[in-house]
Amino acid sequence: MSDHHFMSIALKLAERGLGNVAPNPSVGCVIVKDNVVISEGWTGTAHAEVVALKNAKGSAQGATMYVTLEPCCHYGVTGPCTLEIIKSGIKRVVVAIIDPDERVSGKGMQELKEAGIEITYGVMQEEAEKLNVGFFFTKKLHRPFITCKIASTLDGKIATFTNESKWITSEDTRNWVHELRAKYDAIMIGSNTLIHDNPLLTCRLPGFEDRSPMRLIIDSQTKLKKEHNIAKTADKIKTWVITNNEVREKIKNVNYLITNANKNGKICLKDMVSKLVSDIGITRVLVEGGGMLITELLKHQLIDRLIICRSGKILGNDAVPCISNLGIQSISQCYKLKKVKIIDFVDDIVEIWDFYTTTSYL
Ligand code: AOF
Ligand code: ZN
């Protein structure tokens, strides 16, 4: 079996931790002896390598370790993985990508080499970077990876002119979205969506109930009241109100992130995204509306991925559009996206599009 084969298993394992381990990356690890996987691990409270070594129960002597990110060599919340690897008698370590954390950044592999361990570097590097794109964004761009999910009609509308939006897409597509939520660190909405939909924003699929990400509400006028579903469940699911104004009446269990104001007296989005990293440790955000918030993020080049769940319905020109006016005169000024994937559901299709910020970064 090839290095590629075992690294792809490690990458699959790494996927399991997405949405669960921020601000950490989600890493996968397999230990292989005589072409057989003898143990597996992925990041949880402990690092992937440490979990895999523990699962190997002392039989890793002479084995090869496949790991999706360079093993760490620093004392952080946990001790250095390099020490554990050296102690275990592992003979060879195959690494997908270097850890951009300046405490590691090549030093992890150097330490292993100096201990006489053979290193192979760069196997499935691109896939490993894509998987942890949120972590790499925080280290290199100082902001999280931002995806916008839109439930839209065929004609690009997200609600009727009376603001009714339940339901545009079918149940199986909505279940898929619940699963998607579990892979993000946080879900973000604007205050209009809070008022019109009074949502819960949880994962409600069986088996995913405890995987609900934290909720972020862009709410400069503090419209969130204790009667809203989000406020009522803030004791169970972490909730942040993001505002640039002083908050006079705080709601129990709700956290408040105060941002700088822009020149129009509104939330400075650039400051907000940097504080999501520095103050909360978020690496991946799923924006779920509404149109105003998505339009503002778009104008500030703060959307990296667009997921459109499109149903076979038509609402007409008086309905609410998924993106409002952009004042674009010429096609040459338009925003351009790259098609990533189309998923076929019975009544809907899900389209995944990446902005060039993402594709040029990767
Ligand atoms: C690994 N394996 O599974 C992960 C790593 O605060 P700590 O101790 O958890 O360290 C966090 C840093 O460790 C993080 O910024 C990244 O550099 C690395 N993450 N390293 O060897 C893992 N998750
Ligand atoms: Zn580590």
Coordinates of N, CA and C in Angstrom, one line a residue, residues 17-148:
G17 N -13.0 15.7 13.5 CA -12.8 16.7 14.5 C -13.2 18.1 14.1
L18 N -13.5 18.3 12.8 CA -13.8 19.7 12.3 C -15.1 20.2 13.1
G19 N -15.0 21.4 13.5 CA -16.1 22.0 14.2 C -16.1 21.8 15.7
N20 N -15.1 21.0 16.1 CA -15.1 20.5 17.5 C -13.8 21.0 18.3
V21 N -12.8 21.4 17.6 CA -11.5 21.6 18.2 C -10.9 23.0 18.1
A22 N -11.6 24.0 17.5 CA -11.1 25.3 17.4 C -10.7 25.9 18.7
P23 N -9.6 26.6 18.8 CA -8.8 27.2 17.7 C -7.8 26.3 17.1
N24 N -7.8 25.0 17.6 CA -6.8 24.0 17.1 C -7.2 23.5 15.7
P25 N -6.2 23.1 14.9 CA -6.6 22.4 13.7 C -7.1 21.0 14.0
S26 N -7.8 20.4 13.1 CA -8.2 19.0 13.3 C -7.3 18.1 12.5
V27 N -6.6 17.3 13.3 CA -5.5 16.5 12.7 C -5.9 15.0 12.7
G28 N -5.5 14.2 11.7 CA -5.7 12.8 11.7 C -4.4 12.0 11.7
C29 N -4.4 10.8 12.3 CA -3.1 10.1 12.4 C -3.4 8.6 12.3
V30 N -2.6 7.9 11.5 CA -2.7 6.4 11.6 C -1.3 5.9 11.8
I31 N -1.2 4.8 12.5 CA 0.1 4.1 12.7 C 0.1 2.8 11.9
V32 N 1.1 2.5 11.1 CA 1.1 1.4 10.2 C 2.3 0.5 10.4
K33 N 2.0 -0.8 10.5 CA 3.1 -1.8 10.7 C 2.9 -2.9 9.7
D34 N 3.9 -3.3 9.0 CA 3.8 -4.3 8.0 C 2.6 -4.1 7.1
N35 N 2.4 -2.9 6.7 CA 1.3 -2.6 5.7 C -0.1 -2.7 6.3
V36 N -0.2 -2.8 7.7 CA -1.5 -2.9 8.3 C -1.7 -1.7 9.3
V37 N -2.8 -1.1 9.3 CA -3.1 0.0 10.3 C -3.3 -0.6 11.6
I38 N -2.4 -0.2 12.6 CA -2.5 -0.8 13.9 C -3.2 0.1 14.9
S39 N -3.3 1.4 14.5 CA -4.1 2.3 15.4 C -4.4 3.6 14.7
E40 N -5.4 4.3 15.2 CA -5.9 5.5 14.7 C -6.1 6.6 15.7
G41 N -6.0 7.8 15.3 CA -6.3 8.9 16.3 C -6.7 10.2 15.5
W42 N -7.5 11.0 16.2 CA -7.8 12.4 15.6 C -7.9 13.3 16.8
T43 N -7.8 14.6 16.4 CA -7.7 15.6 17.5 C -9.0 15.7 18.3
G44 N -8.9 15.7 19.6 CA -10.1 16.0 20.5 C -9.5 16.9 21.5
T45 N -9.6 16.4 22.8 CA -8.9 17.2 23.8 C -7.4 16.9 23.7
A46 N -7.1 15.7 23.3 CA -5.6 15.4 23.1 C -5.3 15.5 21.6
H47 N -4.0 15.6 21.3 CA -3.6 15.7 19.9 C -3.7 14.3 19.2
A48 N -3.9 14.3 17.9 CA -4.1 13.1 17.1 C -3.0 12.0 17.4
E49 N -1.7 12.5 17.3 CA -0.6 11.5 17.4 C -0.6 10.8 18.8
V50 N -0.9 11.6 19.9 CA -0.9 11.1 21.2 C -2.1 10.0 21.3
V51 N -3.2 10.3 20.7 CA -4.3 9.4 20.8 C -4.0 8.1 20.0
A52 N -3.4 8.2 18.8 CA -3.0 7.1 18.0 C -2.0 6.2 18.8
L53 N -1.0 6.9 19.4 CA 0.0 6.1 20.1 C -0.6 5.4 21.3
K54 N -1.5 6.0 22.0 CA -2.2 5.4 23.1 C -2.9 4.2 22.6
N55 N -3.6 4.3 21.5 CA -4.4 3.2 20.9 C -3.5 2.0 20.5
A56 N -2.2 2.4 20.2 CA -1.3 1.3 19.7 C -0.8 0.5 20.9
K57 N -1.1 0.9 22.1 CA -0.8 0.1 23.3 C 0.7 -0.4 23.4
G58 N 1.6 0.4 23.1 CA 3.0 0.0 23.2 C 3.6 -0.8 22.1
S59 N 2.8 -0.9 21.0 CA 3.3 -1.8 19.9 C 3.8 -1.0 18.6
A60 N 4.1 0.3 18.9 CA 4.5 1.2 17.7 C 5.9 1.1 17.3
Q61 N 6.7 0.3 18.1 CA 8.2 0.1 17.8 C 8.4 -0.2 16.3
G62 N 9.2 0.5 15.6 CA 9.5 0.2 14.2 C 8.4 0.5 13.2
A63 N 7.3 1.1 13.7 CA 6.2 1.4 12.7 C 6.3 2.7 12.0
T64 N 5.4 3.0 11.1 CA 5.4 4.3 10.4 C 4.1 5.0 10.8
M65 N 4.3 6.3 11.1 CA 3.2 7.2 11.5 C 2.8 8.1 10.3
Y66 N 1.5 8.1 10.0 CA 1.0 9.1 9.0 C 0.2 10.1 9.7
V67 N 0.6 11.4 9.5 CA -0.1 12.5 10.2 C -0.3 13.7 9.3
T68 N -1.5 14.2 9.4 CA -2.0 15.2 8.4 C -1.4 16.6 8.7
L69 N -0.7 16.8 9.8 CA -0.1 18.1 10.1 C 1.2 17.8 10.9
E70 N 2.2 18.6 10.6 CA 3.5 18.4 11.3 C 3.3 18.2 12.8
P71 N 3.9 17.2 13.5 CA 3.7 17.0 14.9 C 4.2 18.2 15.7
C72 N 3.5 18.6 16.7 CA 4.0 19.8 17.5 C 5.2 19.5 18.4
C73 N 5.9 20.5 18.8 CA 7.1 20.3 19.6 C 7.1 21.3 20.8
H74 N 6.0 21.8 21.1 CA 5.9 22.9 22.1 C 5.0 22.4 23.3
Y75 N 5.2 23.1 24.4 CA 4.2 22.9 25.5 C 3.1 23.9 25.4
G76 N 1.9 23.5 25.0 CA 0.7 24.3 25.0 C -0.2 23.8 26.0
V77 N -1.5 23.7 25.6 CA -2.5 23.1 26.5 C -2.0 21.6 26.8
T78 N -1.4 21.0 25.8 CA -0.9 19.6 25.9 C 0.6 19.7 25.7
G79 N 1.3 18.5 26.0 CA 2.7 18.5 25.8 C 3.1 18.2 24.4
P80 N 4.4 18.2 24.0 CA 4.8 18.1 22.6 C 4.6 16.6 22.1
C81 N 4.0 16.5 20.9 CA 3.8 15.2 20.3 C 5.1 14.6 20.0
T82 N 6.1 15.4 19.6 CA 7.4 14.9 19.1 C 8.0 14.0 20.2
L83 N 7.9 14.4 21.5 CA 8.5 13.6 22.6 C 7.9 12.2 22.6
E84 N 6.6 12.2 22.5 CA 5.8 10.9 22.6 C 6.2 10.0 21.4
I85 N 6.4 10.6 20.2 CA 6.7 9.9 19.0 C 8.1 9.2 19.2
I86 N 9.1 10.1 19.7 CA 10.4 9.6 19.9 C 10.4 8.4 20.9
K87 N 9.7 8.6 22.0 CA 9.7 7.6 23.0 C 9.1 6.3 22.6
S88 N 8.2 6.4 21.6 CA 7.4 5.2 21.2 C 8.2 4.2 20.3
G89 N 9.4 4.7 19.7 CA 10.2 3.9 18.8 C 9.7 3.8 17.4
I90 N 8.8 4.8 17.0 CA 8.3 4.9 15.6 C 9.6 5.2 14.8
K91 N 9.6 4.5 13.6 CA 10.8 4.6 12.8 C 10.7 5.6 11.7
R92 N 9.5 5.8 11.2 CA 9.3 6.8 10.1 C 8.1 7.6 10.3
V93 N 8.1 8.9 10.0 CA 6.9 9.7 10.1 C 6.6 10.4 8.8
V94 N 5.4 10.2 8.3 CA 5.0 10.8 7.0 C 4.1 12.0 7.3
V95 N 4.5 13.2 6.9 CA 3.7 14.4 7.2 C 3.1 15.0 6.0
A96 N 1.8 15.4 6.1 CA 1.2 16.1 4.9 C 1.7 17.5 4.7
I97 N 1.6 18.3 5.8 CA 1.9 19.7 5.7 C 2.5 20.3 6.9
I98 N 3.3 21.3 6.8 CA 4.0 22.0 7.9 C 3.0 22.7 8.7
D99 N 3.2 22.8 10.1 CA 2.3 23.5 11.0 C 2.7 25.0 10.9
P100 N 1.8 25.9 10.5 CA 2.2 27.3 10.4 C 2.3 28.0 11.8
D101 N 1.9 27.3 12.9 CA 2.0 27.9 14.2 C 3.5 28.2 14.4
E102 N 3.9 29.4 14.8 CA 5.3 29.8 14.8 C 6.0 29.0 15.9
R103 N 5.3 28.4 16.9 CA 6.0 27.6 17.9 C 6.4 26.2 17.3
V104 N 5.9 25.9 16.1 CA 6.3 24.6 15.5 C 7.0 24.9 14.2
S105 N 6.3 25.2 13.1 CA 6.8 25.7 11.8 C 8.1 25.1 11.4
G106 N 8.2 23.8 11.2 CA 9.4 23.1 10.8 C 10.2 22.5 11.9
K107 N 10.1 23.1 13.1 CA 10.9 22.6 14.2 C 10.5 21.2 14.7
G108 N 9.2 20.9 14.5 CA 8.7 19.6 14.9 C 9.4 18.5 14.1
M109 N 9.5 18.7 12.7 CA 10.1 17.7 11.9 C 11.6 17.6 12.1
Q110 N 12.2 18.8 12.4 CA 13.6 18.9 12.7 C 14.0 18.0 13.9
E111 N 13.2 18.1 14.9 CA 13.4 17.4 16.2 C 13.4 15.9 15.9
L112 N 12.4 15.5 15.1 CA 12.2 14.1 14.9 C 13.4 13.5 14.1
K113 N 13.8 14.3 13.1 CA 15.0 14.0 12.3 C 16.2 13.8 13.1
E114 N 16.4 14.8 14.0 CA 17.6 14.7 14.9 C 17.6 13.5 15.8
A115 N 16.4 13.0 16.1 CA 16.3 11.7 16.9 C 16.4 10.5 16.1
G116 N 16.8 10.7 14.8 CA 17.0 9.5 13.9 C 15.8 8.9 13.2
I117 N 14.7 9.7 13.3 CA 13.4 9.2 12.6 C 13.4 9.7 11.2
E118 N 13.1 8.8 10.3 CA 13.0 9.1 8.9 C 11.7 10.0 8.6
I119 N 11.9 11.1 7.9 CA 10.7 11.9 7.6 C 10.4 12.0 6.1
T120 N 9.1 11.8 5.8 CA 8.7 12.0 4.4 C 7.7 13.2 4.5
Y121 N 7.9 14.2 3.7 CA 7.1 15.4 3.8 C 6.3 15.7 2.5
G122 N 5.1 16.2 2.6 CA 4.4 16.7 1.5 C 3.4 15.8 0.9
V123 N 3.1 14.6 1.5 CA 2.1 13.7 0.9 C 0.7 14.2 1.1
M124 N 0.0 14.5 0.1 CA -1.4 15.0 0.1 C -1.4 16.4 0.8
Q125 N -0.4 17.1 0.5 CA -0.3 18.5 1.1 C -1.5 19.4 0.8
E126 N -1.9 19.4 -0.4 CA -3.0 20.3 -0.8 C -4.3 19.9 -0.1
E127 N -4.6 18.6 0.0 CA -5.8 18.1 0.6 C -5.8 18.4 2.1
A128 N -4.6 18.3 2.7 CA -4.5 18.6 4.1 C -4.7 20.1 4.4
E129 N -4.2 21.0 3.5 CA -4.4 22.4 3.7 C -5.9 22.8 3.5
K130 N -6.6 22.1 2.5 CA -8.0 22.4 2.3 C -8.8 22.0 3.5
L131 N -8.5 20.8 4.1 CA -9.2 20.3 5.2 C -9.2 21.3 6.4
N132 N -8.0 21.8 6.6 CA -7.8 22.7 7.8 C -7.8 24.2 7.3
V133 N -8.5 24.5 6.2 CA -8.4 25.8 5.7 C -8.7 26.9 6.7
G134 N -9.6 26.6 7.7 CA -9.9 27.6 8.7 C -8.7 27.9 9.6
F135 N -8.0 26.9 10.0 CA -6.8 27.1 10.9 C -5.8 27.8 10.1
F136 N -5.5 27.5 8.8 CA -4.5 28.2 8.0 C -4.9 29.6 7.8
F137 N -6.2 29.9 7.6 CA -6.6 31.3 7.5 C -6.3 32.1 8.7
T138 N -6.6 31.5 9.9 CA -6.3 32.3 11.1 C -4.9 32.6 11.3
K139 N -4.0 31.6 10.9 CA -2.6 31.9 11.1 C -2.0 32.8 10.0
K140 N -2.5 32.7 8.8 CA -1.9 33.5 7.7 C -2.7 34.8 7.4
L141 N -4.0 34.8 7.5 CA -4.8 36.0 7.2 C -5.4 36.6 8.4
H142 N -5.3 36.0 9.6 CA -5.8 36.5 10.8 C -7.3 36.7 10.8
R143 N -8.0 35.9 10.1 CA -9.5 35.8 10.1 C -9.9 34.4 9.9
P144 N -11.2 34.1 10.2 CA -11.7 32.7 10.0 C -12.0 32.5 8.5
F145 N -12.2 31.3 8.1 CA -12.7 30.9 6.8 C -14.2 31.1 6.9
I146 N -14.8 31.8 5.9 CA -16.2 32.2 6.0 C -17.0 31.6 4.9
T147 N -18.0 30.8 5.2 CA -18.9 30.2 4.2 C -20.3 30.8 4.4
C148 N -21.0 31.2 3.3 CA -22.4 31.6 3.4 C -23.2 30.6 2.8

